[in-house]
Amino acid sequence: MLSLPRNVFLVARREYLEQIRGRAFRMSTIGLPVLFAVIFAIAYGSSMGIGTNKRIVVASSNAALANDVREELVRGKGSSSHVDVVSSLTPEKRAALIREIQARSLDGLLWIETPPGKPPAATYISKSAGEFMTSARLNDALNNGLVEEKLTGGGMTAAQANAVTKGIPIVAYQIKSNGSVVKSNAEASFWKGYVMAILLSLTTMIYGMNVARSIIQEKTSRIFEVMLATVKPADMLAGKLIGVGAVGLTQIAIWLAAAVVLMASPFAAAMQSGQLSLHFSWFEGVLFPVYFVLGYLLYSSLFAGLAATCETEQELQMYMPLAAAPTWLSFALIVLIMNDSNSVISVAASLFPPTAPIVMFLRMASEIPPAWQFGVSIGLLILSIWAVLWFSSRLYRIGILMYGKRATLPELMRWLRYS
Amino acid sequence: MPVVELVGVTKAYESKVAVHQLSLSINAGQMFGLLGPNGAGKTTSIRMMMGIIMPDSGQVKLFEKPFERRSLDRVGYLPEERGLYKKMKVLDQLIFFGELHGVSAGDASKRARDWARRLEIADALDKKTEELSKGMQQKIQFIGSILHDPGLIVMDEPFSGLDPVNAVLLERTLLEMKDQGRAILFSTHRMDQVEKLCDSICLVNNGEAVLSGRMREIKSRYERNHVIVEFEGSASFLNSEEIAEAKNFSGHAEIRLKPHGDAQKLLHQASAVATIYRFELVEPSLEEIFIRSVGGKPDAVVAA
């Protein structure tokens, strides 16, 4: 059992108990996952519904083609579009339809001209410019319609032609490092990695900020010097980091426990069988707290040093974008990592301490990286935590007794030299 | 037996020397006043006693041993910049301070209740700090600094912010603790308080001790050459050749004697022409002594 100096333990215990009893802890423990579920549901739900549920008119002098296109549009999964067919292509009719679009009683007009001896030309007219999802669906529908039209023209039956244009889904399998072959689900693993990375960065940031805020509060309440009569600055800092970190771990433990309970419930069975089967392994269950602790220690010790040099929370805000930059960088790399989790950049980002926790989870979404990479990333994280702590504890030691104004950069340099 | 001792302590910051070659020592059962204007080096000296700042040269001794952090468990410290955790319950907070000084939670709780009763704030214990008035917070802060029954109590401006009633309560408490054999050091810029409470003083100005020692000793260095007379009758004795300067406020005269002027002779002259209600030979006030020692104006000293 690791034994803490008595004062470190006392400071940590106070910090832990005060925060656990606080309303903010209860709110965020319950509120954060709920908020997540809602945002997730909205994002997922709205991406499913894009390009559907429209009232569209397909106009073509070739009635068979128009009907084929119509069928393609209506057939689409989850489509609730209402599609009408018009086969007389007169300028008057076109003008009338455009007026309807202006009046919003019609969402769009697909105008297909099939001049003899020339390739067909199609235009789509609608009120809004940015319907790229809709136009993708229209493109598919029109091209499939044209192919079917050609095939039936060449003597195939409608059913035969239909069978040709119907796409074949590809079933993807993934070979795990232990040799087992499992059905992979790119979409589900993307979401899983994404969710875990966001949770990790959120908790890391929240608790890193928490440390900073608590230091600022102690500074504004002028309690530091009272404390310093018994506690060494380094012990105070250590106690605070441990106490707040323990609060974070408690919160994650509550979430994990809730997740285990949820997984065992009928609700989870439904979710697993659905398209979005999220399955969390024990490996992830262990690594998540480990990377949380490391990421948290890295950020919070950095914030702690900065916070000690500030006088108010407003001043601290100034540093926040700087401190949050690695998180942004991690998420900026998301497409790259998801596409090739073993590219040089992906591997480098998962070893680079500031981005390591988040990027590692993004990589794990598609494939479990080799053990040495975990080892190196954790080793580098520990080294950099040590370095940041060295730097921060110096700023902290002097900063907590400086009142009146925020320290300038030359002053900070002097503090580092002195202590 | 000195409880705390500074021996030739010097501390310089980048731009100025905060404390220069300061020596002082405080015994058990002694109340010690550290006096001086703001920026004189009081707080720096106190912080060096508490190990918050390390001296550049010289030595700090606590309980007759060179400074070590362990000794701080026997020191109660009330800094000038003081505060409490706003959201925390007062009793929890006091127990926390007690535990940091090595007192068990149970003992700390019992002592906190005792002290709260003595200082007439027993009902504050179950509230949060932010619900308390400033004066009450001051008292809680005081209790927090003495809960571990320290042998040395160091207080930086303990009376600032206290109303007269509570200031008297604190004075009384400090005197009681002194009588129990504790050494007490406090800093202030109020000379009258020091004059009333302290056995020994150290007057600092610009980081240097201008005057230090036992109060009686210091005062006895200066001649008692001020006389206050309250009388009825002729004021002709005010022209006595013993007097250098006299102000008469219709029956109340303030007199400065000539060097080696004889007060007894003056009393005879006065009683010959007037009825004397009061004839008091007074010693110079600390304020006057300080002004004489630094040759400055009193404002420069007392200004906060």
XYZ file of C-alpha atoms in Angstrom:
723
model
C 0.000 0.000 0.000
C 1.298 3.367 -1.022
C 1.604 5.533 2.039
C 1.093 9.251 1.682
C 2.577 11.863 3.954
C -0.107 12.704 6.487
C -0.616 16.259 5.271
C -0.905 15.216 1.628
C -3.555 12.745 2.683
C -5.432 15.359 4.737
C -5.400 17.895 1.900
C -6.494 15.250 -0.609
C -9.257 14.001 1.661
C -10.617 17.493 2.235
C -10.588 18.230 -1.491
C -12.259 14.904 -2.292
C -14.998 15.115 0.331
C -15.852 18.738 -0.394
C -16.201 18.037 -4.108
C -18.096 14.770 -3.781
C -20.585 16.448 -1.455
C -20.973 19.381 -3.817
C -23.894 19.783 -6.156
C -21.624 20.186 -9.165
C -20.446 16.595 -8.817
C -23.958 15.139 -8.699
C -25.050 17.307 -11.613
C -22.157 16.370 -13.864
C -22.249 12.663 -12.966
C -25.857 12.397 -14.084
C -26.029 15.300 -16.494
C -23.007 14.572 -18.654
C -24.080 11.108 -19.879
C -27.651 12.321 -20.401
C -26.448 15.303 -22.370
C -24.258 12.962 -24.344
C -27.073 10.569 -25.136
C -29.239 13.451 -26.316
C -26.560 15.001 -28.546
C -25.677 11.582 -29.871
C -29.285 10.747 -30.615
C -29.839 14.047 -32.361
C -26.677 13.712 -34.447
C -27.462 10.128 -35.396
C -31.155 10.722 -35.992
C -30.671 13.765 -38.157
C -27.979 12.124 -40.291
C -30.428 9.297 -41.018
C -33.166 11.658 -42.104
C -31.213 13.897 -44.460
C -32.427 13.884 -48.026
C -35.673 12.162 -47.217
C -39.126 13.363 -46.422
C -39.343 15.684 -49.405
C -41.999 16.477 -51.963
C -40.363 16.192 -55.322
C -41.608 16.224 -58.913
C -39.797 14.146 -61.551
C -40.491 15.528 -65.022
C -39.551 13.582 -68.118
C -41.088 13.020 -71.519
C -40.003 9.402 -71.107
C -42.689 8.227 -68.676
C -41.025 4.850 -68.063
C -37.760 6.517 -67.058
C -39.576 8.961 -64.802
C -41.338 6.081 -63.087
C -38.086 4.164 -62.626
C -36.490 7.197 -61.015
C -39.542 7.672 -58.849
C -39.404 4.074 -57.652
C -35.709 4.389 -56.852
C -36.376 7.488 -54.778
C -39.289 6.015 -52.882
C -37.619 2.649 -52.363
C -34.699 4.088 -50.366
C -34.434 2.968 -46.778
C -36.359 5.144 -44.376
C -37.515 7.332 -47.193
C -40.754 9.107 -46.671
C -40.426 11.247 -49.772
C -43.435 11.981 -51.821
C -42.584 11.839 -55.494
C -44.878 12.822 -58.351
C -44.273 12.208 -62.027
C -45.002 14.673 -64.800
C -44.599 13.609 -68.392
C -45.529 16.707 -70.380
C -42.508 18.920 -70.682
C -43.855 22.319 -71.669
C -42.289 25.637 -70.685
C -45.630 26.579 -69.079
C -45.619 23.468 -66.926
C -42.027 24.134 -65.899
C -42.847 27.724 -64.963
C -45.861 26.542 -62.950
C -43.733 24.007 -61.031
C -41.060 26.620 -60.323
C -43.760 28.882 -58.926
C -44.792 26.034 -56.631
C -41.217 25.722 -55.412
C -41.180 29.424 -54.686
C -44.381 29.044 -52.749
C -42.777 26.114 -50.867
C -45.583 23.717 -51.676
C -42.921 21.740 -53.558
C -39.371 21.004 -52.388
C -37.690 20.256 -55.686
C -38.059 19.618 -59.390
C -35.961 17.046 -61.264
C -36.258 17.992 -64.957
C -34.957 15.269 -67.273
C -34.612 15.958 -70.980
C -33.984 13.050 -73.322
C -33.258 14.575 -76.736
C -33.059 11.804 -79.355
C -29.519 10.963 -80.420
C -27.970 12.830 -77.509
C -27.246 11.797 -73.888
C -29.992 12.794 -71.488
C -29.568 15.991 -69.477
C -31.023 16.579 -66.040
C -31.420 19.666 -63.883
C -32.553 19.887 -60.289
C -34.261 23.041 -59.113
C -34.916 23.754 -55.479
C -35.102 26.611 -53.018
C -31.949 25.774 -51.105
C -28.397 25.458 -52.369
C -26.841 23.107 -49.866
C -28.815 19.892 -50.300
C -25.840 17.755 -51.144
C -27.275 14.682 -49.457
C -30.448 15.076 -51.489
C -28.587 15.515 -54.737
C -26.513 12.409 -54.007
C -29.735 10.425 -53.671
C -31.122 11.979 -56.847
C -27.959 11.163 -58.743
C -28.132 7.517 -57.719
C -31.813 7.343 -58.528
C -31.420 8.936 -61.951
C -28.453 6.815 -62.983
C -30.063 3.606 -61.777
C -33.245 4.653 -63.607
C -31.340 5.285 -66.823
C -29.542 1.915 -66.628
C -32.785 0.082 -65.956
C -34.385 1.957 -68.820
C -31.576 0.930 -71.202
C -31.716 -2.698 -70.021
C -35.469 -3.020 -70.438
C -35.099 -1.311 -73.799
C -32.606 -4.058 -74.683
C -35.102 -6.778 -73.882
C -34.711 -7.524 -70.145
C -37.725 -7.730 -67.917
C -38.200 -4.981 -65.350
C -37.438 -7.429 -62.540
C -34.193 -8.553 -64.175
C -33.129 -4.962 -64.741
C -33.963 -4.095 -61.189
C -31.849 -6.970 -59.890
C -28.854 -5.701 -61.852
C -28.955 -2.186 -60.414
C -29.556 -3.303 -56.877
C -26.350 -2.787 -54.949
C -24.628 -5.605 -53.047
C -23.578 -4.815 -49.506
C -20.008 -5.707 -48.540
C -19.637 -7.580 -45.283
C -16.380 -6.590 -43.594
C -14.355 -8.879 -41.324
C -11.491 -7.933 -39.085
C -8.601 -10.145 -38.044
C -7.751 -9.584 -34.404
C -4.199 -9.861 -33.141
C -5.021 -13.207 -31.522
C -5.940 -14.576 -34.953
C -9.689 -14.642 -34.499
C -11.797 -13.281 -37.304
C -14.763 -11.172 -36.330
C -17.343 -9.257 -38.254
C -16.281 -5.626 -38.151
C -18.566 -2.720 -38.054
C -16.774 0.406 -39.168
C -19.597 2.702 -38.212
C -20.025 1.290 -34.723
C -16.322 1.270 -33.966
C -16.040 4.810 -35.231
C -18.754 5.948 -32.870
C -17.295 3.995 -30.002
C -13.819 5.472 -30.431
C -15.342 8.878 -30.884
C -17.475 8.645 -27.753
C -14.645 7.325 -25.606
C -12.225 9.971 -26.892
C -14.722 12.751 -26.214
C -15.470 11.394 -22.747
C -11.773 11.144 -22.031
C -10.999 14.662 -23.218
C -14.020 16.071 -21.413
C -13.177 14.471 -18.076
C -9.517 15.364 -18.422
C -10.351 18.983 -19.182
C -13.088 19.232 -16.573
C -10.907 17.923 -13.772
C -7.811 19.754 -14.968
C -9.822 22.973 -14.878
C -11.209 21.940 -11.546
C -7.727 21.923 -10.048
C -7.003 25.331 -11.536
C -10.248 26.798 -10.263
C -9.740 25.442 -6.800
C -6.258 26.985 -6.659
C -7.600 30.355 -7.775
C -10.322 30.151 -5.148
C -7.802 29.392 -2.446
C -5.779 32.310 -3.659
C -8.669 34.770 -3.660
C -9.867 33.537 -0.258
C -6.326 34.141 1.025
C -6.135 30.752 2.651
C -2.727 29.801 1.328
C -0.623 31.430 3.964
C -2.732 29.915 6.730
C -2.123 26.519 5.174
C 1.559 27.138 4.623
C 2.085 27.396 8.374
C 1.885 23.607 8.418
C 1.843 22.236 4.886
C 4.646 22.448 2.371
C 3.582 23.896 -0.989
C 4.584 20.659 -2.731
C 2.405 18.641 -0.343
C -0.513 20.968 -0.921
C -0.162 20.623 -4.673
C 0.176 16.851 -4.448
C -2.823 16.593 -2.136
C -4.913 18.690 -4.459
C -3.983 16.729 -7.581
C -4.683 13.431 -5.822
C -7.939 14.615 -4.270
C -9.407 16.046 -7.464
C -8.137 13.093 -9.502
C -9.876 10.733 -7.099
C -13.101 12.656 -7.662
C -12.673 12.142 -11.411
C -11.987 8.434 -10.965
C -15.039 8.111 -8.754
C -17.148 9.683 -11.451
C -15.729 7.377 -14.115
C -16.276 4.378 -11.826
C -19.914 5.384 -11.417
C -20.271 5.662 -15.192
C -18.581 2.298 -15.749
C -20.808 0.638 -13.181
C -23.854 2.189 -14.798
C -22.623 0.984 -18.204
C -22.199 -2.576 -16.914
C -25.718 -2.525 -15.498
C -27.065 -1.101 -18.759
C -25.239 -3.738 -20.799
C -26.918 -6.462 -18.808
C -30.357 -4.959 -19.322
C -32.796 -5.747 -22.162
C -32.187 -2.282 -23.507
C -28.599 -3.208 -24.228
C -29.605 -6.388 -26.025
C -31.663 -4.295 -28.390
C -28.798 -1.937 -28.896
C -26.311 -4.733 -29.529
C -28.457 -6.364 -32.161
C -29.017 -3.056 -33.903
C -26.755 -1.509 -36.434
C -24.909 0.393 -33.743
C -23.640 -2.470 -31.696
C -21.328 -0.911 -29.141
C -19.308 -3.411 -27.279
C -16.838 -2.353 -24.648
C -14.119 -4.772 -23.673
C -12.520 -5.107 -20.240
C -9.295 -3.965 -21.888
C -10.867 -0.622 -22.669
C -12.383 -0.587 -19.204
C -8.892 -0.735 -17.704
C -7.141 1.537 -20.169
C -9.709 4.283 -19.885
C -8.983 5.062 -16.219
C -5.245 4.675 -16.827
C -5.249 7.217 -19.650
C -7.621 9.413 -17.699
C -5.225 9.517 -14.748
C -2.215 10.218 -16.962
C -3.969 12.795 -19.123
C -5.497 14.400 -16.068
C -2.159 14.632 -14.261
C -0.495 16.148 -17.311
C -3.148 18.814 -17.830
C -3.926 19.534 -14.203
C -0.310 19.976 -13.203
C 0.120 22.384 -16.098
C -3.057 24.277 -15.141
C -2.000 24.291 -11.488
C 1.220 26.122 -12.268
C -0.563 28.609 -14.506
C -3.396 29.133 -12.033
C -0.957 29.998 -9.259
C 0.329 32.894 -11.364
C -3.143 34.335 -11.913
C -5.206 36.511 -9.654
C -8.717 35.802 -10.958
C -10.520 33.153 -12.974
C -10.782 35.651 -15.825
C -7.033 35.825 -16.032
C -6.836 32.073 -16.076
C -9.226 31.930 -19.039
C -6.486 33.555 -21.094
C -4.344 30.447 -20.824
C -7.091 27.979 -21.550
C -6.957 27.916 -25.367
C -3.247 27.224 -25.109
C -3.807 24.339 -22.753
C -6.688 22.933 -24.757
C -4.813 23.022 -28.077
C -3.604 19.399 -27.890
C -7.208 18.233 -27.473
C -8.242 20.156 -30.574
C -5.280 18.745 -32.428
C -6.285 15.218 -31.429
C -9.754 15.684 -32.851
C -8.468 17.397 -35.970
C -6.631 14.163 -36.730
C -9.728 12.041 -36.369
C -10.347 11.297 -40.065
C -6.708 10.451 -40.627
C -6.618 8.118 -37.654
C -9.880 6.401 -38.471
C -8.759 5.756 -42.042
C -5.330 4.457 -41.212
C -4.685 3.913 -37.556
C -1.149 2.708 -38.277
C 0.105 5.593 -40.367
C 3.198 7.383 -39.147
C 1.196 10.407 -38.072
C -1.354 8.295 -36.200
C 1.329 6.411 -34.316
C 3.323 9.572 -33.601
C 0.236 11.369 -32.284
C -0.566 8.445 -30.021
C 2.920 8.577 -28.527
C 3.166 12.389 -28.237
C 2.169 12.969 -24.606
C -0.322 15.852 -24.951
C -2.327 14.045 -27.620
C -1.586 10.469 -26.543
C -4.616 9.698 -24.349
C -7.230 10.791 -26.866
C -5.491 9.580 -30.016
C -4.814 6.193 -28.462
C -8.524 5.719 -27.939
C -9.318 6.857 -31.456
C -6.793 4.317 -32.767
C -8.153 1.569 -30.550
C -11.506 2.112 -32.218
C -10.273 0.559 -35.425
C -7.507 -1.712 -34.222
C -5.713 -2.460 -30.965
C -2.186 -1.052 -31.373
C 0.777 -3.255 -30.441
C 1.729 -3.459 -26.781
C 5.023 -1.611 -27.176
C 3.187 1.455 -28.369
C 1.058 1.480 -25.242
C 4.210 1.082 -23.195
C 6.028 3.908 -24.938
C 3.058 6.264 -24.812
C 2.502 5.633 -21.104
C 6.229 5.958 -20.392
C 6.445 9.252 -22.274
C 3.361 10.526 -20.490
C 4.872 9.760 -17.092
C 8.116 11.470 -18.072
C 6.350 14.583 -19.263
C 4.115 14.686 -16.191
C 7.255 14.663 -14.109
C 8.750 17.492 -16.173
C 5.599 19.612 -16.053
C 5.279 19.046 -12.311
C 8.840 20.186 -11.773
C 8.074 23.387 -13.641
C 4.611 23.917 -12.174
C 5.492 23.311 -8.571
C 8.022 26.110 -8.794
C 5.499 28.530 -10.214
C 3.026 27.310 -7.625
C 5.328 27.750 -4.674
C 5.910 31.402 -5.387
C 2.683 32.227 -7.181
C 0.356 31.340 -4.345
C 1.757 34.097 -2.151
C 1.801 36.765 -4.836
C -1.189 39.016 -4.592
C -2.219 42.068 -6.497
C -1.337 41.415 -10.074
C -0.709 38.715 -12.608
C 2.958 37.907 -13.042
C 4.611 38.963 -16.266
C 6.679 36.565 -18.315
C 10.065 37.911 -17.139
C 8.825 37.586 -13.558
C 7.833 33.991 -14.164
C 11.281 33.264 -15.516
C 12.803 34.775 -12.400
C 10.557 32.623 -10.198
C 11.793 29.540 -11.988
C 15.389 30.545 -11.483
C 14.972 31.418 -7.832
C 13.300 28.387 -6.464
C 14.496 30.507 27.558
C 13.973 31.929 24.098
C 11.116 30.285 22.204
C 11.933 31.994 18.960
C 15.132 33.686 18.000
C 16.286 35.557 14.910
C 20.031 35.980 14.706
C 21.309 38.529 12.213
C 18.699 37.601 9.653
C 18.836 39.227 6.218
C 16.490 38.827 3.283
C 16.829 40.724 0.032
C 14.487 40.728 -2.930
C 15.416 41.650 -6.439
C 14.872 45.354 -5.969
C 15.287 45.965 -2.250
C 16.521 44.648 1.050
C 13.429 43.694 3.023
C 15.137 42.761 6.279
C 18.681 43.633 7.219
C 20.634 42.026 10.068
C 17.592 41.646 12.264
C 18.019 39.984 15.649
C 15.353 39.406 18.233
C 14.347 36.804 20.760
C 11.142 36.050 22.595
C 10.806 34.076 25.816
C 8.021 31.905 27.102
C 5.425 33.928 28.948
C 6.273 37.037 27.012
C 4.146 39.243 24.797
C 6.239 40.736 22.058
C 5.268 43.562 19.756
C 6.747 43.908 16.289
C 6.165 47.473 15.266
C 6.723 49.482 12.192
C 5.145 51.063 9.154
C 3.897 48.980 6.241
C 6.781 47.814 4.122
C 9.161 47.966 7.065
C 9.832 44.238 6.898
C 7.448 42.929 9.576
C 5.686 40.399 7.395
C 8.931 39.218 5.811
C 10.433 38.675 9.279
C 7.375 36.727 10.395
C 7.350 34.636 7.226
C 10.961 33.713 7.869
C 10.042 32.521 11.357
C 7.402 30.315 9.764
C 9.689 28.869 7.138
C 7.598 30.335 4.326
C 10.567 32.394 3.206
C 14.163 31.327 3.716
C 16.583 34.013 4.930
C 19.573 34.818 2.711
C 21.802 34.849 5.772
C 21.464 34.613 9.512
C 19.633 32.022 11.513
C 16.098 31.344 12.686
C 15.730 29.224 15.827
C 12.499 27.771 17.129
C 12.397 26.243 20.610
C 16.182 26.571 20.826
C 16.799 24.513 17.704
C 17.664 25.675 14.204
C 14.475 25.956 12.147
C 12.880 22.697 11.121
C 9.384 22.170 9.782
C 8.527 19.771 12.577
C 8.737 22.608 15.095
C 5.841 24.320 13.329
C 3.451 21.880 14.994
C 4.060 23.893 18.170
C 3.514 27.269 16.518
C 0.195 28.989 15.936
C 0.224 31.370 12.994
C -2.282 33.984 11.998
C -0.985 35.619 8.814
C -1.948 39.044 7.629
C -3.332 37.580 4.412
C -5.734 35.137 5.964
C -8.820 33.340 4.847
C -11.067 30.352 5.216
C -12.678 27.931 2.794
C -15.917 29.739 1.976
C -18.104 26.756 1.221
C -16.861 24.589 4.044
C -18.624 24.127 7.357
C -16.812 26.060 10.089
C -16.400 23.096 12.439
C -15.076 20.850 9.630
C -12.643 23.562 8.762
C -11.364 23.913 12.317
C -10.967 20.144 12.603
C -9.033 20.175 9.320
C -6.648 22.848 10.629
C -6.263 20.921 13.871
C -5.490 17.687 12.052
C -2.892 19.412 9.905
C -1.155 20.308 13.165
C -1.265 16.724 14.353
C -4.345 16.935 16.593
C -6.790 14.051 16.307
C -10.183 14.829 14.781
C -11.967 14.122 18.066
C -9.731 16.391 20.128
C -9.866 19.120 17.516
C -13.648 19.056 17.538
C -13.793 19.260 21.340
C -11.307 22.118 21.510
C -13.061 23.991 18.715
C -16.319 23.887 20.689
C -14.553 25.043 23.880
C -12.932 27.947 22.166
C -16.072 28.924 20.284
C -17.875 29.131 23.616
C -15.121 31.266 25.127
C -15.152 33.637 22.182
C -18.942 33.757 22.088
C -19.471 32.285 18.631
C -20.703 28.803 19.474
C -23.597 28.919 16.999
C -21.280 29.740 14.125
C -19.737 26.262 14.148
C -22.471 24.586 12.119
C -22.636 27.289 9.482
C -20.639 27.735 6.330
C -17.915 30.362 6.413
C -19.617 32.501 3.788
C -22.618 32.930 6.094
C -20.513 34.576 8.807
C -19.755 38.241 9.359
C -16.213 39.452 8.955
C -15.626 39.767 12.676
C -16.867 36.222 13.256
C -14.591 34.907 10.527
C -11.689 36.643 12.274
C -12.479 34.822 15.497
C -12.772 31.485 13.713
C -9.454 32.185 12.094
C -7.952 32.881 15.491
C -9.334 29.643 16.912
C -7.925 27.768 13.916
C -4.460 29.062 14.667
C -4.404 28.048 18.352
C -6.395 24.795 18.293
C -3.265 22.701 18.633
C -2.275 24.455 21.849
C 0.935 26.013 20.502
C 3.792 27.209 22.689
C 4.446 30.106 20.329
C 1.735 32.223 18.776
C 2.653 34.484 15.869
C 0.089 36.955 14.642
C 0.424 39.442 11.834
C -1.898 42.394 12.491
C -4.344 40.376 14.617
C -6.482 43.369 15.521
C -7.057 44.740 12.047
C -10.710 44.508 11.136
C -11.966 43.818 14.660
C -14.520 46.080 16.301
C -13.581 47.508 19.730
C -15.606 44.924 21.657
C -13.982 42.003 19.898
C -10.573 43.646 20.031
C -10.865 43.746 23.820
C -11.978 40.105 23.848
C -8.908 39.167 21.816
C -6.603 41.241 24.032
C -7.956 39.496 27.093
C -7.534 36.080 25.504
C -3.956 36.832 24.480
C -3.100 38.027 27.983
C -4.549 34.825 29.453
C -2.471 32.733 27.088
C 0.599 34.714 27.995
C -0.045 34.054 31.660
C -0.206 30.338 30.845
C 3.405 30.617 29.736
C 3.069 30.907 25.984
C 5.186 33.235 23.951
C 3.169 35.606 21.823
C 4.424 37.790 19.022
C 2.223 40.126 17.119
C 2.833 42.820 14.617
C 0.876 45.997 14.442
C 1.210 49.598 13.490
C -0.871 50.732 16.447
C 1.490 51.975 19.134
C -1.138 52.335 21.864
C -1.970 48.621 21.706
C 1.651 47.625 21.992
C 2.144 50.029 24.849
C -0.748 48.435 26.703
C -0.053 44.739 25.990
C 3.599 44.082 25.307
C 6.519 43.375 27.605
C 9.058 43.654 24.824
C 9.118 45.296 21.476
C 11.097 45.576 18.334
C 10.627 48.622 16.197
C 11.578 48.102 12.582
C 11.960 50.670 9.888
C 13.276 50.015 6.382
C 14.133 46.454 7.329
C 16.281 47.341 10.298
C 15.611 47.209 14.010
C 15.532 50.792 15.201
C 14.736 50.023 18.785
C 14.331 46.781 20.643
C 14.219 45.353 24.131
C 11.995 45.293 27.173
C 9.433 48.031 27.206
C 10.361 49.281 30.710
C 14.001 49.318 29.811
C 13.412 51.301 26.655
C 11.230 53.799 28.383
C 13.652 54.212 31.252
C 16.273 55.258 28.739
C 14.258 58.381 28.206
C 13.907 61.058 30.811
C 10.529 61.598 32.391
C 10.350 65.273 31.589
C 6.666 65.737 30.834
C 4.281 66.906 33.519
C 0.510 67.110 33.465
C -1.062 69.351 36.072
C -4.736 69.832 36.828
C -5.292 72.751 39.139
C -7.520 75.572 40.357
C -6.164 79.028 41.220
C -3.274 81.086 39.912
C -1.366 79.855 36.866
C 1.715 81.878 37.788
C 3.761 78.726 38.533
C 3.836 78.119 34.782
C 6.507 80.802 34.551
C 8.822 78.690 36.717
C 12.412 78.479 35.552
C 12.161 74.670 35.632
C 9.830 74.756 32.622
C 10.915 74.782 28.992
C 7.453 74.928 27.494
C 3.919 74.946 28.877
C 0.418 74.874 27.471
C -2.455 75.843 29.669
C -5.959 74.726 28.800
C -7.845 76.502 31.615
C -6.953 74.274 34.543
C -5.218 71.526 32.566
C -1.576 72.246 31.811
C 0.853 70.187 29.751
C 4.421 71.002 30.630
C 7.811 70.063 29.234
C 10.595 70.522 31.772
C 14.002 71.899 30.948
C 16.786 69.326 30.822
C 17.505 68.515 34.473
C 14.480 70.549 35.457
C 13.257 69.581 38.913
C 9.681 68.333 39.012
C 9.525 68.328 42.839
C 10.480 72.001 42.956
C 7.766 72.781 40.423
C 5.194 70.906 42.532
C 6.052 73.074 45.536
C 5.778 76.246 43.492
C 2.427 75.154 42.096
C 0.900 74.101 45.387
C 1.881 77.452 46.880
C -0.393 79.355 44.467
C -3.074 76.869 43.420
C -5.056 73.830 44.501
C -3.568 70.762 42.772
C -5.913 67.931 41.735
C -3.380 66.043 39.661
C 0.334 66.309 39.220
C 1.726 63.542 37.023
C 5.215 63.039 35.758
C 4.662 61.074 32.536
C 7.086 59.090 30.486
C 7.274 59.739 26.753
C 4.839 57.664 24.693
C 6.146 54.952 22.416
C 5.173 57.107 19.517
C 7.372 59.936 20.708
C 10.206 57.548 21.366
C 9.956 56.170 17.882
C 9.875 59.608 16.360
C 12.943 60.548 18.317
C 14.756 57.372 17.306
C 14.147 57.675 13.598
C 13.889 61.439 13.556
C 10.864 61.232 11.307
C 7.316 62.383 11.467
C 4.761 60.228 13.285
C 2.650 59.965 10.127
C 5.430 58.180 8.338
C 5.366 55.579 11.069
C 1.741 55.100 11.830
C 0.277 55.392 8.371
C -1.199 52.086 7.323
